[in-house]
Amino acid sequence: HPTPLQPQPPLLRPRPSSSSHNMPALESDLLHPEPAAEARKHKLKRLIQSPNSWFLDVKCVGCYTITTVFSHSQTVVSCNNCATVLIQPTGGRGKLTDGCSYRKKWA
């Protein structure tokens, strides 16, 4: 003979309200971080992952031709026309030759 179902007590009980269980307020907004703080983070730890490198259009000092160069190049890049060194490799970003003008390529 089945008995009628009895209402079950709730499995999760509400916490008693006390000042020790309140969460402290966050120091920064997680959805809208400051750009300076995001730039300091590792490229994979940012809110939106983005690379630290880019391509550059570098204008040669001697002959004014434009050459496309990678910002973190690991080899010496020279001008195709006059063989002037445009960028020297370092441990990270390459060092542009003094007097070279450049612009970032976006697309």
C-alpha positions as semicolon CSV with decimal commas, in nm:
position;residue;x (nm);y (nm);z (nm)
1;H;0,000;0,000;0,000
2;P;0,176;0,327;-0,103
3;T;0,158;0,618;0,140
4;P;0,103;0,974;0,019
5;L;0,429;1,169;-0,039
6;Q;0,534;1,386;0,249
7;P;0,701;1,723;0,176
8;Q;1,078;1,695;0,212
9;P;1,279;1,948;0,415
10;P;1,504;2,170;0,200
11;L;1,854;2,034;0,147
12;L;2,020;2,375;0,158
13;R;1,955;2,589;0,459
14;P;2,007;2,964;0,446
15;R;2,315;3,085;0,629
16;P;2,263;3,274;0,948
17;S;2,340;3,639;0,890
18;S;2,644;3,750;1,080
19;S;2,911;4,008;1,013
20;S;3,187;3,745;0,984
21;H;3,030;3,585;0,674
22;N;2,982;3,903;0,471
23;M;3,204;3,930;0,165
24;P;3,432;4,233;0,153
25;A;3,386;4,473;-0,136
26;L;3,622;4,425;-0,430
27;E;3,891;4,685;-0,482
28;S;3,847;4,694;-0,860
29;D;3,573;4,631;-1,111
30;L;3,634;4,291;-1,272
31;L;3,429;4,361;-1,585
32;H;3,581;4,704;-1,654
33;P;3,952;4,688;-1,564
34;E;4,174;4,990;-1,608
35;P;4,374;4,982;-1,934
36;A;4,706;5,037;-1,753
37;A;4,641;4,738;-1,527
38;E;4,544;4,520;-1,823
39;A;4,859;4,615;-2,015
40;R;5,077;4,493;-1,727
41;K;4,913;4,150;-1,718
42;H;5,040;3,845;-1,906
43;K;4,888;3,817;-2,252
44;L;4,685;3,509;-2,153
45;K;4,566;3,649;-1,817
46;R;4,392;3,956;-1,963
47;L;4,015;3,984;-1,973
48;I;4,040;3,957;-2,353
49;Q;4,355;3,778;-2,464
50;S;4,571;3,983;-2,698
51;P;4,929;3,954;-2,820
52;N;5,215;4,177;-2,708
53;S;5,364;4,195;-3,058
54;W;5,270;4,365;-3,382
55;F;5,399;4,449;-3,728
56;L;5,554;4,786;-3,807
57;D;5,603;4,990;-4,122
58;V;5,953;5,136;-4,074
59;K;6,081;5,418;-4,293
60;C;6,453;5,398;-4,374
61;V;6,666;5,698;-4,272
62;G;6,882;5,687;-4,585
63;C;6,648;5,620;-4,878
64;Y;6,300;5,670;-4,724
65;T;6,166;5,333;-4,838
66;I;5,910;5,161;-4,616
67;T;5,980;4,809;-4,490
68;T;5,741;4,590;-4,288
69;V;5,909;4,455;-3,973
70;F;5,795;4,238;-3,680
71;S;5,815;4,421;-3,345
72;H;5,983;4,130;-3,163
73;S;6,213;4,027;-3,448
74;Q;6,496;3,795;-3,351
75;T;6,725;3,884;-3,641
76;V;6,877;4,208;-3,766
77;V;6,650;4,362;-4,030
78;S;6,814;4,575;-4,299
79;C;6,675;4,800;-4,569
80;N;6,645;4,625;-4,906
81;N;6,774;4,927;-5,102
82;C;7,062;5,072;-4,902
83;A;7,137;4,795;-4,643
84;T;7,091;5,032;-4,348
85;V;7,008;4,843;-4,028
86;L;6,646;4,917;-3,931
87;I;6,597;4,707;-3,617
88;Q;6,832;4,527;-3,376
89;P;6,708;4,226;-3,176
90;T;6,701;4,241;-2,797
91;G;6,554;3,996;-2,548
92;G;6,201;4,112;-2,627
93;R;6,103;4,401;-2,850
94;G;6,354;4,496;-3,115
95;K;6,537;4,828;-3,089
96;L;6,474;5,063;-3,381
97;T;6,767;5,254;-3,526
98;D;6,778;5,618;-3,418
99;G;6,596;5,844;-3,663
100;C;6,371;5,572;-3,806
101;S;6,004;5,662;-3,809
102;Y;5,744;5,387;-3,780
103;R;5,375;5,313;-3,747
104;K;5,185;5,009;-3,626
105;K;5,003;4,801;-3,883
106;W;4,654;4,711;-3,765
107;A;4,522;4,496;-4,046
